[in-house]
Amino acid sequence: MTDQITIRRPDDWHVHLRDGDMLNAVVHHTACQFARAIVMPNLTPPVISVDAALAYRDRIVAALPAGTDFTPLMVCYLTDDADPMEIARGYAQGVFAACKLYPAHATTNSAHGVTDIRRLSSLLDTMQQIGMPLLIHGEVTDRDVDIFDREAVFIDRILTPLVRDYPALKIVLEHITTAEAVDFVEASGPLIGATITPQHVIINRNAIFDGGIRPHAYCLPVAKREQHRLAVRKAAVSGSPKFFLGTDSAPHAIGRKESACGCAGIFNAPFALESYLQVFEEEGALANFEGFASEHGPNFYGLRLNDGTVTLSREDVVVPDALTEGGISLVPFHAGETLRWRLVD
Ligand code: NCD
Ligand code: ZN
């Protein structure tokens, strides 16, 4: 039995680091696991300009513990008025790594999101020309579409025509949750990839209703039926370069989760690698872990692979019921459970 596993330093291709006190409370968890992270721009107000991204990047760096080697990769939040010139400038200057499409009102702080993707045609032309990735929260927002069907309907109604109309556009379908998403990504060309979270390969929708309503198992896209968890899990461990690590760690203070209208988001940053590694081990796919965590993402984005390594060792780790930092209490994914690996180095 393997008791230690060492891989090239990994990256997180989708994380919410927030701002202010919450940023200070959470950023070190991501920075001690990952070399780089694609930082989601859904702040209030959202990050829509080069200046705002630079200022946010500075705040992230200032919140890091001294001596931490961590690079935040910034993302431009798309609105109906997104400016192709500003975005192309940000990409050329190495400030923006990608653009993020939130359909308006799909999730937390997405009120400024895009109401109709067809309004963005000149931006999409530009992105296609310069090779800038489009990151997509792939859910329709129509209230008459069942919440468990919103990803599959998005693929049919929005993504399929988008890929047809912009065949040279690099697209990451973020945090996939369904067999339909896996099938779509697998059937597409090499410019279409997907991130996969720990929760969507570990829980199915029963976890949200396990003996009572479980707000800490609620995120968006919401976990689906078991058959979908199995399909996403198979894709994650498959070794396919189209699938890569993106935690979607999305912290909300405990009171915002345990509420009559609790926020969507699972805070998985503190034990993300441990959580994924357990899945790869259970699936007999340890040999594919490094590709998923450390290679497929940078290769898709066209960035260099990280130097250095991280090591996890086979040791039981009890995940605390809550973490309190700087006066903010957060419930981590796997709270109260025992994980079988520990990040040691
Ligand atoms: C995210 C958040 O809280 O910002 N929540 C979530 O459930 N994933 C938003 C998002 O990525 O959908
Ligand atoms: Zn997210």
Coordinates of C-alpha atoms and ligand atoms in Angstrom, one line a residue:
M1 CA 0.0 0.0 0.0
T2 CA 1.3 3.5 -0.9
D3 CA 1.8 5.4 2.3
Q4 CA 3.1 8.7 0.8
I5 CA 2.3 10.4 -2.4
T6 CA 4.3 13.3 -3.8
I7 CA 3.0 15.3 -6.8
R8 CA 4.0 18.4 -8.6
R9 CA 2.5 21.5 -6.8
P10 CA -1.1 21.7 -7.7
D11 CA -3.4 24.7 -8.6
D12 CA -7.0 25.4 -7.8
W13 CA -8.7 26.5 -11.0
H14 CA -11.9 27.9 -9.3
V15 CA -12.0 29.4 -5.8
H16 CA -13.8 32.2 -3.9
L17 CA -11.4 34.0 -1.7
R18 CA -13.8 36.9 -0.9
D19 CA -12.6 40.2 0.5
G20 CA -12.0 42.0 3.8
D21 CA -12.2 40.0 7.0
M22 CA -13.4 36.8 5.2
L23 CA -10.4 37.0 2.8
N24 CA -8.1 37.3 5.8
A25 CA -9.8 34.3 7.4
V26 CA -9.7 31.9 4.4
V27 CA -6.8 32.8 2.0
H28 CA -4.1 30.9 3.9
H29 CA -6.0 27.6 3.5
T30 CA -5.8 27.9 -0.3
A31 CA -2.3 29.3 -0.3
C32 CA -0.9 26.4 1.7
Q33 CA -2.4 23.8 -0.6
F34 CA -2.0 25.4 -4.0
A35 CA 0.6 27.3 -6.0
R36 CA -1.9 29.3 -8.0
A37 CA -5.7 29.8 -8.0
I38 CA -8.2 31.2 -10.4
V39 CA -10.0 33.7 -8.1
M40 CA -13.6 34.3 -8.7
P41 CA -14.6 37.9 -9.2
N42 CA -18.1 37.8 -7.7
L43 CA -17.4 40.5 -5.1
T44 CA -19.8 43.3 -4.3
P45 CA -19.2 45.2 -6.6
P46 CA -17.9 42.6 -9.0
V47 CA -14.4 42.8 -10.5
I48 CA -15.1 44.2 -14.0
S49 CA -12.0 46.4 -14.7
V50 CA -8.3 46.0 -14.9
D51 CA -7.9 48.5 -12.0
A52 CA -10.3 46.6 -9.8
A53 CA -8.5 43.3 -10.5
L54 CA -5.1 44.8 -9.7
A55 CA -6.4 46.3 -6.5
Y56 CA -8.1 43.0 -5.5
R57 CA -4.9 41.1 -6.3
D58 CA -3.0 43.4 -4.0
R59 CA -5.5 42.8 -1.2
I60 CA -5.1 39.0 -1.7
V61 CA -1.3 39.2 -1.6
A62 CA -1.4 41.5 1.5
A63 CA -3.6 39.0 3.3
L64 CA -1.2 36.1 2.7
P65 CA 1.0 35.0 5.6
A66 CA 4.6 36.3 5.2
G67 CA 6.7 34.3 2.9
T68 CA 3.9 32.4 1.2
D69 CA 4.5 31.5 -2.4
F70 CA 1.1 31.8 -3.9
T71 CA -0.1 33.5 -7.1
P72 CA -3.7 34.6 -7.5
L73 CA -4.9 34.5 -11.1
M74 CA -7.5 37.2 -11.7
V75 CA -10.8 36.9 -13.6
C76 CA -13.0 39.5 -15.2
Y77 CA -16.7 39.3 -14.2
L78 CA -18.8 39.7 -17.4
T79 CA -21.8 42.0 -17.4
D80 CA -24.1 43.0 -20.3
D81 CA -21.8 46.0 -20.8
A82 CA -18.5 44.2 -20.8
D83 CA -15.9 46.2 -22.7
P84 CA -13.9 44.0 -25.2
M85 CA -11.0 46.6 -25.3
E86 CA -10.7 46.8 -21.5
I87 CA -10.7 43.0 -21.2
A88 CA -8.2 42.4 -24.1
R89 CA -5.9 45.0 -22.4
G90 CA -6.2 43.2 -19.1
Y91 CA -5.4 39.9 -20.7
A92 CA -2.5 41.3 -22.7
Q93 CA -1.0 42.8 -19.5
G94 CA -1.3 39.5 -17.7
V95 CA -3.8 40.9 -15.2
F96 CA -6.8 38.9 -16.4
A97 CA -6.4 35.1 -16.8
A98 CA -9.9 34.6 -18.0
C99 CA -13.5 36.0 -18.1
K100 CA -16.3 34.5 -16.0
L101 CA -19.9 34.3 -17.2
Y102 CA -22.5 34.2 -14.6
P103 CA -26.0 34.1 -16.0
A104 CA -27.8 36.9 -14.1
H105 CA -29.1 35.7 -10.8
A106 CA -27.7 32.2 -11.1
T107 CA -25.9 32.3 -7.8
T108 CA -24.2 34.4 -5.0
N109 CA -23.5 38.0 -6.1
S110 CA -24.6 37.4 -9.7
A111 CA -27.1 40.1 -10.0
H112 CA -24.9 42.0 -12.4
G113 CA -24.4 38.9 -14.5
V114 CA -25.2 38.5 -18.2
T115 CA -28.9 38.5 -19.2
D116 CA -28.3 37.3 -22.8
I117 CA -25.0 35.9 -24.1
R118 CA -25.8 37.1 -27.6
R119 CA -25.2 40.7 -26.4
L120 CA -21.5 39.7 -25.9
S121 CA -20.8 38.7 -29.5
S122 CA -18.0 41.2 -30.1
L123 CA -16.3 40.3 -26.8
L124 CA -16.6 36.6 -27.6
D125 CA -15.0 37.3 -31.1
T126 CA -12.2 39.1 -29.3
M127 CA -11.6 36.4 -26.7
Q128 CA -11.6 33.8 -29.4
Q129 CA -8.9 35.7 -31.3
I130 CA -6.6 36.3 -28.3
G131 CA -7.1 32.8 -26.9
M132 CA -8.6 34.0 -23.6
P133 CA -10.6 31.4 -21.7
L134 CA -14.3 31.8 -20.9
L135 CA -15.3 30.3 -17.6
I136 CA -19.0 29.5 -17.4
H137 CA -21.4 29.0 -14.5
G138 CA -23.5 26.6 -16.6
E139 CA -27.0 26.9 -15.2
V140 CA -30.1 28.5 -16.7
T141 CA -31.9 30.7 -14.2
D142 CA -35.5 30.4 -15.4
R143 CA -37.7 29.7 -12.4
D144 CA -39.8 27.3 -14.4
V145 CA -36.8 25.0 -15.0
D146 CA -36.4 22.5 -12.1
I147 CA -33.3 23.3 -10.1
F148 CA -31.8 19.8 -10.7
D149 CA -32.2 20.3 -14.5
R150 CA -30.7 23.7 -14.8
E151 CA -27.2 22.5 -15.9
A152 CA -28.5 20.0 -18.5
V153 CA -30.9 22.7 -19.9
F154 CA -28.0 25.2 -20.0
I155 CA -26.0 22.8 -22.1
D156 CA -28.8 22.3 -24.5
R157 CA -30.0 25.9 -24.8
I158 CA -26.9 28.0 -24.4
L159 CA -23.7 26.1 -24.5
T160 CA -24.3 23.9 -27.5
P161 CA -25.1 26.9 -29.8
L162 CA -22.2 28.9 -28.2
V163 CA -19.7 26.2 -29.0
R164 CA -21.1 25.9 -32.5
D165 CA -20.9 29.7 -33.1
Y166 CA -17.4 30.2 -31.6
P167 CA -15.5 27.1 -32.5
A168 CA -12.1 28.6 -31.5
L169 CA -13.3 29.8 -28.1
K170 CA -11.6 28.2 -25.1
I171 CA -14.3 27.3 -22.6
V172 CA -14.2 25.9 -19.1
L173 CA -17.6 24.5 -17.9
E174 CA -17.1 25.2 -14.2
H175 CA -18.0 22.8 -11.3
I176 CA -19.8 20.2 -13.4
T177 CA -22.4 18.1 -11.7
T178 CA -24.2 16.0 -14.2
A179 CA -23.7 13.0 -16.6
E180 CA -24.9 15.4 -19.4
A181 CA -22.0 17.8 -18.6
V182 CA -19.5 15.0 -18.7
D183 CA -20.8 13.7 -22.0
F184 CA -20.8 17.2 -23.5
V185 CA -17.2 17.9 -22.5
E186 CA -16.0 14.5 -23.6
A187 CA -17.7 14.8 -27.0
S188 CA -16.3 18.3 -27.6
G189 CA -12.9 19.3 -29.0
P190 CA -9.8 20.1 -27.0
L191 CA -10.8 23.7 -26.3
I192 CA -13.6 22.6 -24.0
G193 CA -12.6 21.6 -20.5
A194 CA -14.3 21.4 -17.1
T195 CA -13.5 21.8 -13.4
I196 CA -14.7 19.3 -10.8
T197 CA -15.2 20.1 -7.1
P198 CA -14.6 17.6 -4.2
Q199 CA -18.3 17.8 -3.1
H200 CA -19.7 16.8 -6.5
V201 CA -17.6 13.6 -6.5
I202 CA -18.4 12.8 -2.8
I203 CA -22.0 13.7 -2.1
N204 CA -25.2 13.3 -3.9
R205 CA -28.4 15.3 -3.3
N206 CA -29.4 13.0 -0.4
A207 CA -26.7 14.7 1.7
I208 CA -28.7 18.0 1.6
F209 CA -31.7 16.3 3.3
D210 CA -30.0 13.7 5.5
G211 CA -32.3 13.5 8.6
G212 CA -33.1 17.2 8.3
I213 CA -32.0 20.1 6.1
R214 CA -28.2 20.4 5.8
P215 CA -27.2 23.9 4.8
H216 CA -23.5 23.0 4.7
A217 CA -24.1 20.5 1.9
Y218 CA -25.9 23.1 -0.2
C219 CA -23.9 24.8 -3.0
L220 CA -24.6 25.8 -6.6
P221 CA -24.9 24.0 -8.9
V222 CA -26.7 21.8 -6.3
A223 CA -25.5 18.2 -5.9
K224 CA -27.5 15.8 -8.1
R225 CA -28.6 12.2 -8.1
E226 CA -26.2 9.3 -7.5
Q227 CA -25.9 8.4 -11.1
H228 CA -24.6 11.9 -11.8
R229 CA -22.1 11.8 -8.9
L230 CA -20.8 8.6 -10.3
A231 CA -20.4 10.0 -13.8
V232 CA -18.5 13.1 -12.6
R233 CA -16.3 11.0 -10.4
K234 CA -15.4 8.7 -13.2
A235 CA -14.5 11.7 -15.4
A236 CA -12.3 13.2 -12.6
V237 CA -10.2 10.1 -12.1
S238 CA -10.2 9.1 -15.8
G239 CA -6.9 10.8 -16.7
S240 CA -8.6 12.8 -19.4
P241 CA -6.8 16.2 -19.8
K242 CA -10.3 17.9 -20.2
F243 CA -11.0 17.6 -16.5
F244 CA -9.1 19.4 -13.8
L245 CA -9.2 20.5 -10.2
G246 CA -11.4 23.5 -9.2
T247 CA -12.6 23.4 -5.6
D248 CA -15.3 26.1 -5.8
S249 CA -14.5 26.6 -2.2
A250 CA -17.2 29.2 -1.3
P251 CA -17.1 30.3 2.4
H252 CA -20.0 31.9 4.0
A253 CA -20.1 32.7 7.8
I254 CA -22.0 30.1 9.7
G255 CA -25.0 32.4 10.3
R256 CA -25.4 33.1 6.6
K257 CA -25.5 29.3 6.0
E258 CA -27.7 28.3 8.9
S259 CA -30.6 30.7 8.1
A260 CA -34.1 30.7 6.7
C261 CA -32.6 31.6 3.3
G262 CA -29.1 30.1 3.6
C263 CA -26.4 31.0 1.1
A264 CA -25.1 28.5 -1.5
G265 CA -21.5 27.5 -1.1
I266 CA -19.3 24.8 0.5
F267 CA -16.1 25.8 2.2
N268 CA -13.7 23.0 1.2
A269 CA -10.4 24.8 1.1
P270 CA -8.9 23.5 4.4
F271 CA -8.8 19.8 3.3
A272 CA -9.2 20.0 -0.5
L273 CA -6.3 17.9 -1.5
E274 CA -7.0 15.3 1.2
S275 CA -10.6 15.1 0.0
Y276 CA -9.7 14.6 -3.7
L277 CA -7.0 12.2 -2.9
Q278 CA -9.3 10.0 -1.0
V279 CA -11.6 9.8 -4.0
F280 CA -8.7 8.9 -6.4
E281 CA -7.6 6.2 -3.9
E282 CA -11.1 4.7 -3.6
E283 CA -11.3 4.6 -7.4
G284 CA -7.9 2.9 -7.7
A285 CA -6.6 5.8 -9.7
L286 CA -3.8 7.3 -7.7
A287 CA -1.7 7.3 -10.8
N288 CA -4.1 9.9 -12.3
F289 CA -4.1 12.3 -9.3
E290 CA -1.2 14.4 -10.4
G291 CA -2.6 15.0 -13.8
F292 CA -5.9 16.2 -12.4
A293 CA -4.4 18.3 -9.7
S294 CA -1.3 19.7 -11.3
E295 CA -1.1 19.3 -15.1
H296 CA -4.4 19.3 -16.9
G297 CA -5.3 22.8 -15.7
P298 CA -2.1 24.6 -16.6
N299 CA -2.0 22.8 -19.9
F300 CA -5.5 23.8 -20.7
Y301 CA -4.8 27.5 -19.8
G302 CA -1.5 27.4 -21.6
L303 CA 0.5 28.2 -18.5
R304 CA 3.7 26.6 -17.3
L305 CA 3.6 23.7 -14.8
N306 CA 4.6 24.6 -11.3
D307 CA 8.0 23.7 -9.9
G308 CA 8.3 22.0 -6.6
T309 CA 6.1 19.3 -5.0
V310 CA 3.6 18.6 -2.3
T311 CA 3.5 15.4 -0.2
L312 CA 0.5 13.8 1.4
S313 CA 0.9 11.0 3.9
R314 CA -1.5 8.3 4.9
E315 CA -2.7 9.5 8.3
D316 CA -6.1 10.0 9.8
V317 CA -7.2 13.6 10.0
V318 CA -10.3 14.6 12.0
V319 CA -11.9 17.6 10.3
P320 CA -13.1 20.1 13.0
D321 CA -16.8 20.9 13.4
A322 CA -16.0 24.5 12.8
L323 CA -13.0 26.8 12.2
T324 CA -13.0 30.3 13.8
E325 CA -10.6 32.8 12.4
G326 CA -10.6 36.5 13.0
G327 CA -14.0 36.2 14.7
I328 CA -15.6 34.5 11.7
S329 CA -16.8 30.9 12.2
L330 CA -17.0 28.6 9.2
V331 CA -18.1 25.0 8.8
P332 CA -15.7 23.1 6.6
F333 CA -16.6 20.4 4.1
H334 CA -16.4 17.0 5.9
A335 CA -16.9 18.6 9.3
G336 CA -16.6 16.0 12.0
E337 CA -15.4 13.3 9.6
T338 CA -12.1 11.5 9.5
L339 CA -10.1 11.8 6.3
R340 CA -7.4 9.3 5.5
W341 CA -4.6 11.6 4.1
R342 CA -2.8 14.5 5.5
L343 CA -0.9 17.2 3.6
V344 CA 2.6 17.1 5.2
D345 CA 4.8 19.2 3.1
Ligands
NCD1 C1 -20.6 30.5 -4.9 C2 -20.4 31.7 -3.9 O1 -20.9 31.6 -2.8 O2 -19.8 32.7 -4.3 N1 -21.5 29.6 -4.3 C3 -21.6 28.3 -4.7 O3 -22.5 27.6 -4.2 N2 -20.7 27.7 -5.5 C4 -21.0 31.0 -6.2 C5 -20.9 30.1 -7.3 O4 -19.8 29.7 -7.7 O5 -21.9 29.6 -7.8
ZN2 ZN -17.8 29.2 -7.7

